[in-house]
CSV table of C-alpha atoms in Angstrom, one decimal:
chain,number,residue,atom,x,y,z
A,29,UNK,CA,35.1,-12.7,-18.6
A,30,UNK,CA,33.9,-15.0,-16.0
A,31,UNK,CA,33.0,-18.6,-16.9
A,32,UNK,CA,30.1,-20.6,-15.5
A,33,UNK,CA,28.5,-23.9,-16.2
A,34,UNK,CA,24.9,-22.8,-15.9
A,35,UNK,CA,23.6,-19.2,-15.5
A,36,UNK,CA,20.0,-18.7,-14.5
A,37,UNK,CA,18.3,-15.4,-15.1
A,38,UNK,CA,15.6,-14.6,-12.5
A,39,UNK,CA,15.8,-15.8,-8.9
A,40,UNK,CA,12.0,-16.5,-8.4
A,41,UNK,CA,10.5,-19.9,-7.7
A,42,UNK,CA,11.6,-21.2,-11.2
A,43,UNK,CA,15.1,-19.9,-11.1
A,44,UNK,CA,15.8,-21.2,-7.5
A,45,UNK,CA,14.5,-24.7,-8.7
A,46,UNK,CA,16.6,-24.6,-11.8
A,47,UNK,CA,19.7,-23.8,-9.6
A,48,UNK,CA,19.1,-26.9,-7.5
A,49,UNK,CA,18.2,-29.1,-10.5
A,50,UNK,CA,21.5,-28.0,-12.4
A,51,UNK,CA,23.6,-28.7,-9.3
A,52,UNK,CA,22.0,-32.2,-8.6
A,53,UNK,CA,22.5,-33.1,-12.3
A,54,UNK,CA,26.1,-32.4,-12.1
A,55,UNK,CA,26.9,-28.8,-13.1
A,56,UNK,CA,29.8,-27.6,-11.1
A,57,UNK,CA,29.2,-24.0,-11.1
A,58,UNK,CA,25.6,-22.5,-11.0
A,59,UNK,CA,24.9,-19.0,-10.8
A,60,UNK,CA,21.5,-17.2,-10.3
A,61,UNK,CA,21.2,-13.6,-11.3
A,62,UNK,CA,18.3,-11.7,-9.6
A,63,UNK,CA,17.7,-8.0,-10.3
A,64,UNK,CA,16.0,-7.5,-6.8
A,65,UNK,CA,17.7,-7.2,-3.3
A,66,UNK,CA,16.3,-10.7,-2.3
A,67,UNK,CA,15.7,-13.8,-4.2
A,68,UNK,CA,12.3,-15.2,-4.4
A,69,UNK,CA,10.6,-13.1,-7.0
A,70,UNK,CA,7.1,-12.3,-6.7
A,71,UNK,CA,6.6,-14.5,-3.6
A,72,UNK,CA,8.3,-11.9,-1.4
A,73,UNK,CA,5.2,-9.6,-1.7
A,74,UNK,CA,2.7,-12.3,-1.6
A,75,UNK,CA,2.0,-12.3,2.2
A,76,UNK,CA,-1.2,-14.2,1.9
A,77,UNK,CA,-1.1,-18.1,2.3
A,78,UNK,CA,-1.9,-20.8,-0.2
A,79,UNK,CA,1.3,-21.6,-1.6
A,80,UNK,CA,3.2,-25.0,-1.3
A,81,UNK,CA,0.2,-27.3,-1.3
A,82,UNK,CA,1.8,-29.4,-4.2
A,83,UNK,CA,5.4,-29.3,-3.5
A,84,UNK,CA,5.5,-29.0,0.4
A,85,UNK,CA,2.2,-30.6,1.2
A,86,UNK,CA,1.4,-27.5,3.6
A,87,UNK,CA,-0.1,-24.2,3.2
A,88,UNK,CA,2.7,-21.4,3.2
A,89,UNK,CA,2.8,-17.7,2.7
A,90,UNK,CA,4.7,-16.5,-0.3
A,91,UNK,CA,7.8,-15.3,1.7
A,92,UNK,CA,7.8,-18.8,3.5
A,93,UNK,CA,7.9,-20.5,0.1
A,94,UNK,CA,10.7,-18.3,-1.1
A,95,UNK,CA,12.8,-19.1,2.0
A,96,UNK,CA,12.6,-22.6,1.4
A,97,UNK,CA,13.2,-22.4,-2.3
A,98,UNK,CA,16.3,-20.3,-1.7
A,99,UNK,CA,17.6,-22.5,1.1
A,100,UNK,CA,17.2,-25.6,-1.2
A,101,UNK,CA,19.2,-23.8,-4.0
A,102,UNK,CA,22.0,-22.8,-1.5
A,103,UNK,CA,22.1,-26.2,0.1
A,104,UNK,CA,22.6,-27.9,-3.4
A,105,UNK,CA,25.6,-25.5,-3.9
A,106,UNK,CA,24.3,-22.9,-6.1
A,107,UNK,CA,25.6,-19.2,-6.0
A,108,UNK,CA,22.8,-16.4,-5.8
A,109,UNK,CA,23.9,-12.9,-6.8
A,110,UNK,CA,21.1,-10.3,-6.0
A,111,UNK,CA,21.1,-6.7,-7.3
A,112,UNK,CA,22.2,-8.0,-10.7
A,113,UNK,CA,20.2,-6.7,-13.6
A,114,UNK,CA,20.7,-8.8,-16.7
A,115,UNK,CA,21.0,-6.4,-19.8
A,116,UNK,CA,22.2,-8.8,-22.4
A,117,UNK,CA,22.3,-12.2,-23.7
A,118,UNK,CA,23.8,-13.6,-26.9
A,119,UNK,CA,23.1,-16.8,-28.9
A,120,UNK,CA,26.5,-17.9,-27.8
A,121,UNK,CA,25.3,-17.7,-24.1
A,122,UNK,CA,27.2,-14.6,-23.1
A,123,UNK,CA,25.4,-12.9,-20.2
A,124,UNK,CA,25.9,-9.2,-19.5
A,125,UNK,CA,24.5,-8.0,-16.1
A,126,UNK,CA,24.9,-4.8,-14.2
A,127,UNK,CA,25.7,-5.3,-10.4
A,128,UNK,CA,26.8,-3.4,-7.4
A,129,UNK,CA,30.5,-4.4,-8.3
A,130,UNK,CA,30.0,-3.0,-11.9
A,131,UNK,CA,29.6,-4.6,-15.3
A,132,UNK,CA,29.6,-8.4,-15.2
A,133,UNK,CA,30.2,-10.6,-18.2
A,134,UNK,CA,29.8,-14.5,-18.1
A,135,UNK,CA,30.3,-17.1,-20.7
A,136,UNK,CA,27.8,-19.8,-19.7
A,137,UNK,CA,27.8,-23.3,-20.8
A,138,UNK,CA,24.1,-23.3,-20.6
A,139,UNK,CA,21.4,-20.6,-19.6
A,140,UNK,CA,18.0,-21.0,-18.0
A,141,UNK,CA,15.5,-18.2,-18.6
A,142,UNK,CA,13.3,-17.9,-15.5
A,143,UNK,CA,12.3,-14.2,-15.9
A,144,UNK,CA,8.7,-14.7,-14.9
A,145,UNK,CA,6.0,-12.3,-16.1
A,146,UNK,CA,4.7,-8.7,-15.9
A,147,UNK,CA,1.3,-7.3,-15.5
A,148,UNK,CA,-0.6,-5.7,-18.4
A,149,UNK,CA,-0.8,-1.8,-17.8
A,150,UNK,CA,-3.3,1.0,-18.6
A,151,UNK,CA,-1.5,1.4,-22.0
A,152,UNK,CA,-2.1,-2.2,-22.9
A,153,UNK,CA,-5.9,-1.9,-22.5
A,154,UNK,CA,-6.2,1.8,-23.7
A,155,UNK,CA,-8.5,3.2,-21.0
A,156,UNK,CA,-9.1,6.8,-22.2
A,157,UNK,CA,-9.2,10.0,-20.0
A,158,UNK,CA,-6.8,12.1,-18.1
A,159,UNK,CA,-3.4,10.9,-16.7
A,160,UNK,CA,-3.7,11.4,-12.8
A,161,UNK,CA,-1.7,9.8,-10.1
A,162,UNK,CA,-3.5,6.8,-8.4
A,163,UNK,CA,-3.6,4.3,-11.3
A,164,UNK,CA,-1.7,1.1,-10.3
A,165,UNK,CA,-1.3,-2.4,-11.4
A,166,UNK,CA,-2.4,-4.7,-8.7
A,167,UNK,CA,1.0,-6.2,-8.1
A,168,UNK,CA,2.5,-2.8,-7.9
A,169,UNK,CA,0.1,-1.7,-5.3
A,170,UNK,CA,0.9,-5.2,-3.5
A,171,UNK,CA,4.5,-4.5,-3.6
A,172,UNK,CA,4.1,-0.9,-2.2
A,173,UNK,CA,1.9,-2.0,0.7
A,174,UNK,CA,3.4,-5.3,1.5
A,175,UNK,CA,7.3,-4.6,1.3
A,176,UNK,CA,7.4,-0.8,1.6
A,177,UNK,CA,4.5,-0.1,4.0
A,178,UNK,CA,3.0,2.6,1.6
A,179,UNK,CA,-0.9,2.8,1.5
A,180,UNK,CA,-1.8,3.4,-2.1
A,181,UNK,CA,-5.3,4.9,-1.6
A,182,UNK,CA,-8.5,5.2,0.4
A,183,UNK,CA,-11.3,4.8,-2.1
A,184,UNK,CA,-10.6,2.1,-4.5
A,185,UNK,CA,-12.0,0.7,-7.6
A,186,UNK,CA,-10.6,-2.6,-9.1
A,187,UNK,CA,-10.7,-3.3,-12.7
A,188,UNK,CA,-10.4,-6.9,-13.6
A,189,UNK,CA,-10.9,-10.0,-11.5
A,190,UNK,CA,-7.6,-11.8,-11.6
A,191,UNK,CA,-6.5,-13.3,-8.3
A,192,UNK,CA,-4.0,-10.6,-7.5
A,193,UNK,CA,-6.7,-7.9,-7.8
A,194,UNK,CA,-9.0,-9.9,-5.7
A,195,UNK,CA,-6.3,-10.5,-3.0
A,196,UNK,CA,-5.6,-6.8,-3.0
A,197,UNK,CA,-9.2,-6.0,-2.5
A,198,UNK,CA,-9.1,-7.8,0.9
A,199,UNK,CA,-5.7,-6.5,1.7
A,200,UNK,CA,-6.7,-2.8,1.2
A,201,UNK,CA,-10.0,-3.5,3.1
A,202,UNK,CA,-8.0,-5.0,6.0
A,203,UNK,CA,-5.8,-1.8,6.1
A,204,UNK,CA,-8.9,0.5,6.4
A,205,UNK,CA,-9.5,1.4,2.8
A,206,UNK,CA,-12.9,1.4,1.2
A,207,UNK,CA,-12.8,-1.1,-1.9
A,208,UNK,CA,-16.0,0.3,-3.7
A,209,UNK,CA,-16.4,-2.5,-6.4
A,210,UNK,CA,-14.6,-4.6,-8.7
A,211,UNK,CA,-15.5,-4.4,-12.4
A,212,UNK,CA,-14.8,-7.4,-15.0
A,213,UNK,CA,-15.6,-7.2,-18.6
A,214,UNK,CA,-16.4,-10.8,-19.0
A,215,UNK,CA,-19.6,-12.6,-17.8
A,216,UNK,CA,-17.8,-14.6,-15.1
A,217,UNK,CA,-14.7,-13.6,-13.0
A,218,UNK,CA,-11.3,-15.0,-14.1
A,219,UNK,CA,-10.0,-15.5,-10.4
A,220,UNK,CA,-10.5,-18.6,-8.2
A,221,UNK,CA,-13.9,-19.0,-6.7
A,222,UNK,CA,-12.2,-19.1,-3.3
A,223,UNK,CA,-10.8,-15.6,-3.7
A,224,UNK,CA,-14.1,-14.1,-5.1
A,225,UNK,CA,-15.5,-15.6,-1.9
A,226,UNK,CA,-13.0,-14.8,0.6
A,227,UNK,CA,-11.8,-11.5,-0.9
A,228,UNK,CA,-15.0,-9.8,-2.0
A,229,UNK,CA,-18.0,-11.6,-0.6
A,230,UNK,CA,-16.5,-11.7,3.0
A,231,UNK,CA,-16.3,-7.9,3.0
A,232,UNK,CA,-19.4,-7.1,1.0
A,233,UNK,CA,-17.5,-5.7,-2.0
A,234,UNK,CA,-19.7,-5.6,-5.1
A,235,UNK,CA,-18.8,-7.4,-8.4
A,236,UNK,CA,-19.9,-5.9,-11.5
A,237,UNK,CA,-19.7,-8.3,-14.5
A,238,UNK,CA,-19.7,-7.3,-18.2
A,239,UNK,CA,-18.4,-4.0,-16.9
A,240,UNK,CA,-15.4,-1.8,-17.7
A,241,UNK,CA,-13.7,1.6,-17.1
A,242,UNK,CA,-14.4,3.7,-19.8
A,243,UNK,CA,-13.0,7.0,-18.6
A,244,UNK,CA,-10.9,8.5,-15.8
A,245,UNK,CA,-11.2,11.7,-14.1
A,246,UNK,CA,-8.7,14.0,-12.2
A,247,UNK,CA,-5.8,16.3,-12.8
A,248,UNK,CA,-3.1,15.5,-10.2
A,249,UNK,CA,-4.8,12.8,-8.4
A,250,UNK,CA,-7.6,10.4,-9.6
A,251,UNK,CA,-11.0,11.7,-8.5
A,252,UNK,CA,-13.3,9.2,-10.2
A,253,UNK,CA,-13.9,6.5,-12.9
A,254,UNK,CA,-16.7,6.1,-15.3
A,255,UNK,CA,-18.0,2.5,-15.4
A,256,UNK,CA,-20.1,1.3,-18.5
A,257,UNK,CA,-21.9,-2.0,-18.9
A,258,UNK,CA,-21.0,-4.1,-22.0
A,259,UNK,CA,-22.9,-5.9,-24.6
A,260,UNK,CA,-22.3,-9.4,-25.8
A,261,UNK,CA,-19.7,-8.0,-28.4
A,262,UNK,CA,-17.8,-6.3,-25.4
A,263,UNK,CA,-18.9,-2.9,-26.5
A,264,UNK,CA,-19.9,-0.2,-24.1
A,265,UNK,CA,-23.9,-0.1,-23.8
A,266,UNK,CA,-24.9,3.7,-24.6
A,267,UNK,CA,-26.6,5.2,-21.5
A,268,UNK,CA,-25.2,2.7,-19.0
A,269,UNK,CA,-22.3,4.9,-17.9
A,270,UNK,CA,-22.1,5.9,-14.2
A,271,UNK,CA,-19.3,7.7,-12.4
A,272,UNK,CA,-17.8,6.3,-9.3
A,273,UNK,CA,-15.9,8.8,-7.1
A,274,UNK,CA,-12.4,7.3,-6.0
A,275,UNK,CA,-8.8,8.1,-5.5
A,276,UNK,CA,-7.3,4.8,-6.6
A,277,UNK,CA,-7.7,2.5,-9.6
A,278,UNK,CA,-6.0,-1.0,-9.5
A,279,UNK,CA,-5.7,-3.0,-12.7
A,280,UNK,CA,-5.9,-6.7,-12.6
A,281,UNK,CA,-6.2,-7.4,-16.3
A,282,UNK,CA,-3.8,-10.1,-17.1
A,283,UNK,CA,0.0,-11.2,-17.3
A,284,UNK,CA,2.5,-11.4,-20.0
A,285,UNK,CA,5.8,-13.4,-19.9
A,286,UNK,CA,8.9,-11.3,-19.6
A,287,UNK,CA,11.2,-12.1,-22.5
A,288,UNK,CA,13.3,-8.9,-23.5
A,289,UNK,CA,16.3,-10.7,-22.7
A,290,UNK,CA,15.2,-13.8,-24.5
A,291,UNK,CA,14.6,-11.9,-27.6
A,292,UNK,CA,18.2,-10.4,-27.6
A,293,UNK,CA,19.5,-13.8,-27.9
A,294,UNK,CA,17.2,-14.7,-30.8
A,295,UNK,CA,14.9,-16.9,-28.9
A,296,UNK,CA,11.7,-17.6,-30.7
A,297,UNK,CA,8.7,-16.1,-28.8
A,298,UNK,CA,5.0,-17.1,-29.1
A,299,UNK,CA,3.3,-14.0,-31.0
A,300,UNK,CA,0.2,-14.6,-29.0
A,301,UNK,CA,1.4,-14.9,-25.4
A,302,UNK,CA,5.1,-13.5,-25.7
A,303,UNK,CA,6.3,-16.7,-24.0
A,304,UNK,CA,9.5,-18.4,-25.0
A,305,UNK,CA,8.8,-21.3,-27.3
A,306,UNK,CA,10.4,-24.5,-26.1
A,307,UNK,CA,10.6,-28.1,-27.1
A,308,UNK,CA,9.7,-31.0,-25.1
A,309,UNK,CA,12.9,-30.7,-23.1
A,310,UNK,CA,12.2,-27.0,-22.2
A,311,UNK,CA,15.0,-26.0,-24.7
A,312,UNK,CA,14.4,-22.7,-26.8
A,313,UNK,CA,15.0,-22.3,-30.4
A,314,UNK,CA,18.6,-21.4,-29.4
A,315,UNK,CA,20.7,-24.4,-28.4
A,316,UNK,CA,21.9,-24.3,-24.6
A,317,UNK,CA,19.2,-21.7,-23.7
A,318,UNK,CA,16.3,-23.3,-21.8
A,319,UNK,CA,13.1,-21.6,-20.3
A,320,UNK,CA,10.7,-22.5,-17.5
A,321,UNK,CA,7.8,-21.3,-15.6
A,322,UNK,CA,6.1,-17.9,-16.5
A,323,UNK,CA,8.7,-16.9,-18.9
A,324,UNK,CA,7.4,-19.6,-21.3
A,325,UNK,CA,3.8,-19.8,-20.1
A,326,UNK,CA,1.9,-18.2,-17.1
A,327,UNK,CA,1.1,-21.0,-14.7
A,328,UNK,CA,-1.4,-21.0,-11.8
A,329,UNK,CA,0.7,-22.0,-9.0
A,330,UNK,CA,4.3,-21.3,-7.9
A,331,UNK,CA,4.3,-25.0,-7.2
A,332,UNK,CA,4.0,-25.7,-10.8
A,333,UNK,CA,6.7,-23.3,-11.7
A,334,UNK,CA,9.0,-25.1,-9.2
A,335,UNK,CA,8.5,-28.4,-11.1
A,336,UNK,CA,9.4,-26.9,-14.5
A,337,UNK,CA,12.4,-25.1,-13.0
A,338,UNK,CA,13.9,-28.4,-11.6
A,339,UNK,CA,13.4,-30.0,-15.1
A,340,UNK,CA,14.9,-27.1,-16.9
A,341,UNK,CA,17.9,-26.9,-14.7
A,342,UNK,CA,18.6,-30.6,-15.0
A,343,UNK,CA,18.4,-30.3,-18.6
A,344,UNK,CA,20.7,-27.3,-18.7
A,345,UNK,CA,23.4,-29.5,-17.0
A,346,UNK,CA,22.8,-32.4,-19.2
A,347,UNK,CA,23.3,-30.1,-22.4
A,348,UNK,CA,26.5,-29.0,-20.7
A,349,UNK,CA,27.8,-32.5,-20.0
A,350,UNK,CA,26.8,-33.9,-23.4
A,351,UNK,CA,24.1,-36.1,-21.9
A,352,UNK,CA,20.6,-37.0,-23.4
A,353,UNK,CA,17.8,-34.6,-22.3
A,354,UNK,CA,14.7,-35.7,-20.4
A,355,UNK,CA,11.1,-34.8,-21.5
A,356,UNK,CA,9.7,-32.2,-19.5
A,357,UNK,CA,7.1,-33.0,-16.9
A,358,UNK,CA,3.3,-32.9,-18.0
A,359,UNK,CA,2.0,-29.6,-17.8
A,360,UNK,CA,-0.5,-29.3,-14.9
A,361,UNK,CA,-3.1,-26.6,-14.0
A,362,UNK,CA,-4.9,-25.8,-10.7
A,363,UNK,CA,-8.0,-27.9,-10.4
A,364,UNK,CA,-9.7,-25.4,-8.0
A,365,UNK,CA,-12.7,-23.9,-9.7
A,366,UNK,CA,-12.7,-20.5,-11.1
A,367,UNK,CA,-15.6,-18.0,-11.6
A,368,UNK,CA,-18.6,-17.2,-9.3
A,369,UNK,CA,-19.0,-19.2,-6.2
A,370,UNK,CA,-22.1,-21.6,-6.4
A,371,UNK,CA,-24.7,-21.2,-3.8
A,372,UNK,CA,-24.6,-24.1,-1.2
A,373,UNK,CA,-21.2,-25.2,-2.4
A,374,UNK,CA,-17.8,-24.9,-0.6
A,375,UNK,CA,-14.6,-25.0,-2.7
A,376,UNK,CA,-12.1,-26.7,-0.5
A,377,UNK,CA,-8.7,-24.9,-0.3
A,378,UNK,CA,-6.8,-27.5,1.6
A,379,UNK,CA,-5.2,-29.0,-1.6
A,380,UNK,CA,-5.2,-28.0,-5.3
A,381,UNK,CA,-7.9,-30.5,-6.2
A,382,UNK,CA,-10.3,-27.9,-5.0
A,383,UNK,CA,-13.2,-30.3,-4.2
A,384,UNK,CA,-16.7,-28.6,-4.4
A,385,UNK,CA,-18.4,-29.9,-1.2
A,386,UNK,CA,-22.0,-29.6,-0.2
A,387,UNK,CA,-23.2,-29.8,3.4
A,388,UNK,CA,-26.9,-31.0,3.8
A,389,UNK,CA,-29.2,-29.6,6.5
A,390,UNK,CA,-28.7,-32.9,8.5
A,391,UNK,CA,-24.9,-32.6,8.3
A,392,UNK,CA,-24.4,-35.0,5.6
A,393,UNK,CA,-21.4,-34.1,3.3
A,394,UNK,CA,-20.9,-34.8,-0.2
A,395,UNK,CA,-18.2,-34.1,-2.9
A,396,UNK,CA,-15.4,-34.3,-0.5
A,397,UNK,CA,-12.3,-36.2,-1.3
A,398,UNK,CA,-10.9,-36.6,2.2
A,399,UNK,CA,-12.2,-36.3,5.8
A,400,UNK,CA,-10.1,-33.1,6.1
A,401,UNK,CA,-12.2,-31.7,3.2
A,402,UNK,CA,-15.4,-32.7,5.0
A,403,UNK,CA,-14.4,-31.0,8.3
A,404,UNK,CA,-13.5,-27.8,6.4
A,405,UNK,CA,-16.7,-27.7,4.7
A,406,UNK,CA,-18.7,-28.2,8.0
A,407,UNK,CA,-16.7,-25.4,9.6
A,408,UNK,CA,-17.4,-23.0,6.6
A,409,UNK,CA,-21.1,-23.8,6.7
A,410,UNK,CA,-21.3,-22.9,10.5
A,411,UNK,CA,-18.7,-20.4,11.4
A,412,UNK,CA,-16.2,-19.6,8.6
A,413,UNK,CA,-12.6,-18.8,9.9
A,414,UNK,CA,-9.6,-17.1,7.9
A,415,UNK,CA,-6.0,-17.2,8.6
A,416,UNK,CA,-5.1,-13.4,9.0
A,417,UNK,CA,-1.9,-12.4,7.2
A,418,UNK,CA,-0.4,-9.0,7.4
A,419,UNK,CA,2.8,-7.1,8.1
A,420,UNK,CA,4.1,-5.4,11.3
A,421,UNK,CA,6.9,-2.9,11.9
A,422,UNK,CA,9.9,-4.0,13.9
A,423,UNK,CA,11.5,-1.7,16.4
A,424,UNK,CA,14.2,-1.1,13.8
A,425,UNK,CA,11.5,0.0,11.1
A,426,UNK,CA,11.8,-3.2,9.1
A,427,UNK,CA,8.5,-4.6,7.8
A,428,UNK,CA,7.8,-8.1,8.9
A,429,UNK,CA,5.3,-10.5,7.3
A,430,UNK,CA,3.1,-12.2,10.0
A,431,UNK,CA,0.2,-14.5,10.1
A,432,UNK,CA,-2.0,-16.2,12.8
A,433,UNK,CA,-1.4,-19.7,13.9
A,434,UNK,CA,-5.0,-20.6,13.3
A,435,UNK,CA,-8.1,-19.2,11.7
A,436,UNK,CA,-10.2,-16.4,13.2
A,437,UNK,CA,-13.9,-15.7,12.7
A,438,UNK,CA,-14.1,-13.8,9.4
A,439,UNK,CA,-16.5,-11.4,11.3
A,440,UNK,CA,-13.7,-10.4,13.5
A,441,UNK,CA,-11.0,-9.9,10.9
A,442,UNK,CA,-11.4,-6.0,10.7
A,443,UNK,CA,-11.4,-5.8,14.5
A,444,UNK,CA,-8.3,-8.0,14.7
A,445,UNK,CA,-6.5,-5.6,12.2
A,446,UNK,CA,-7.2,-2.6,14.4
A,447,UNK,CA,-5.5,-4.3,17.3
A,448,UNK,CA,-2.6,-5.1,15.1
A,449,UNK,CA,-2.2,-1.5,14.0
A,450,UNK,CA,-1.0,-0.8,17.5
A,451,UNK,CA,1.6,-3.7,17.7
A,452,UNK,CA,5.2,-3.9,16.7
A,453,UNK,CA,7.4,-7.0,16.4
A,454,UNK,CA,9.7,-7.5,19.3
A,455,UNK,CA,13.4,-6.8,18.7
A,456,UNK,CA,16.2,-9.3,18.3
A,457,UNK,CA,16.9,-12.1,15.7
A,458,UNK,CA,13.5,-13.7,14.4
A,459,UNK,CA,13.0,-16.5,12.0
A,460,UNK,CA,9.8,-17.8,10.4
A,461,UNK,CA,7.6,-19.6,12.9
A,462,UNK,CA,8.8,-17.4,15.9
A,463,UNK,CA,6.0,-15.9,18.0
A,464,UNK,CA,5.6,-12.1,17.0
A,465,UNK,CA,2.6,-11.6,19.6
A,466,UNK,CA,1.1,-14.0,22.1
A,467,UNK,CA,-2.8,-14.2,21.8
A,468,UNK,CA,-3.0,-10.5,20.8
A,469,UNK,CA,-6.9,-10.8,20.2
A,470,UNK,CA,-7.9,-12.9,23.1
A,471,UNK,CA,-8.9,-15.6,21.0
A,472,UNK,CA,-6.1,-18.3,21.9
A,473,UNK,CA,-4.3,-17.5,18.5
A,474,UNK,CA,-0.8,-16.3,18.4
A,475,UNK,CA,0.9,-14.3,15.7
A,476,UNK,CA,4.0,-15.7,14.1
A,477,UNK,CA,6.6,-14.3,11.8
A,478,UNK,CA,5.9,-15.9,8.2
A,479,UNK,CA,8.8,-14.4,6.2
A,480,UNK,CA,12.5,-13.0,6.3
A,481,UNK,CA,13.2,-10.5,8.9
C-alpha cells in the first residue's frame, strides 16, 4: 500500500487549489486523483470566457483557468495522476482507485474531497413520455461539442434557464443549430442577466416563463416536446399544451454535489443538497477528511471554489502535522444580477460586482463603479461587441479552443462563425496566446489559442 500525506479526490479547480494549499502548508507528499485524462474538471469544456475575474483579475476561458490552476499545483510540488477513478474511501482514510496501471490503494494522512457536482437528469425531474435519443443534460451536450466535436442536434429546445443551458443556447446557434426556445418553470430565469441577454436575446431565442415540458414524442429519435404553462402552484394549466417539433432537448435544471465516495467513508451529507457537511475548518464529520467547493455546496464561480480549495488543502496539511486548523474564508457569492435583464440597464461583466449601469440620452452614465464600467456600458448602448469563443480542428485532428483577441459586433457573430468553419489551426506546437489565425474576418481582430493543444 502506498502512503501519502494528503490525497485529493478530484482534479478540478478546487482539487488543484487544495494541492497547492497543502504543499505550501508543509505536506511533503500531495497526490491529486483525477478520473479524466486531463485535470481541470468541468473547466476544460467551458470554452467561453468569464473565468478568473476574482483570482487572476482578468477574463479567461475555462481551459485557460484550468491551465493556470494546474501549473500552480505542479509548481508547488504536487503530483497529479489522471485516469484514476476513485472507487473507495474508508473512515481510516484508505483510498482505492482504478488506474491505467491497475488497482491502487493509498493510506492518506488526510483527504480532501473535491469531487464537484453533477447535473440533474430527466429521471430526477420525471418528464413523462417515450425514451428516444436526443435528450441530454446541458453539460453533456457541452462536453460532446467542445471536447469531442460532436453536434448533438439541429432543432433544439432547452428546459431550464441555468447558466450552462443559456451558454449552450448560444453555442448551438453559433454552430448552425436552431434553438427554438428555452422554457423555465419559475417566473424568472435562474441564470445571470448577462447570459439571458447575450445567449438568448442576442440571437432572438424566445424565453417562456412559468412553462415546462410535459411530454416527449418520438421512438428512436426525439421528434417533439409538449410544452405547458404552469399556474402559481407549479401545476400545468389545462388547455395550455402546445407541441414543438424538435430533435433535441437539453436539460438545465440544477446541480447536485457529487458525494458517493464521501458516503462510503461515513461522511455526513446534507439531506437537502447532498453536499458534505463541514465545520468552520472545512473538515467533515470524519476526522482528517475535508471537503471544498461544489462537493459541499454548489458555488457560483470557479474562483470561489479555488479559494475554498486552498483553505481545505492548508487545513488538511495542518491536521497531518498536528497544527491548529484555520477558519475557512467567508462564503461569497457572485454579485452579478440574475433573472431578466432590465430595459435600459446594462449589467457590467468586467468584474463580479456586476454593476447595473444606465446610459442617458445625453451620454451621462450612472450606476458604474469604475471608468471601465462606464466605457463598457457606452459601448453596449451604441454597438455591442462580443468576444467569440469556439473550437477549431488542428491538422492532426485535435480540437483546439480559440477566442478572438477583441470583441466583434454581435450582428456579425454568425457570419464570423461561417468563416471559421473553413479554417484549421496551423501545425506545430502551440500554447495559449499563440495566434491561430491572423485577422480572419477582416476586422483587425486575430484568433488565438485559448486552451491546451
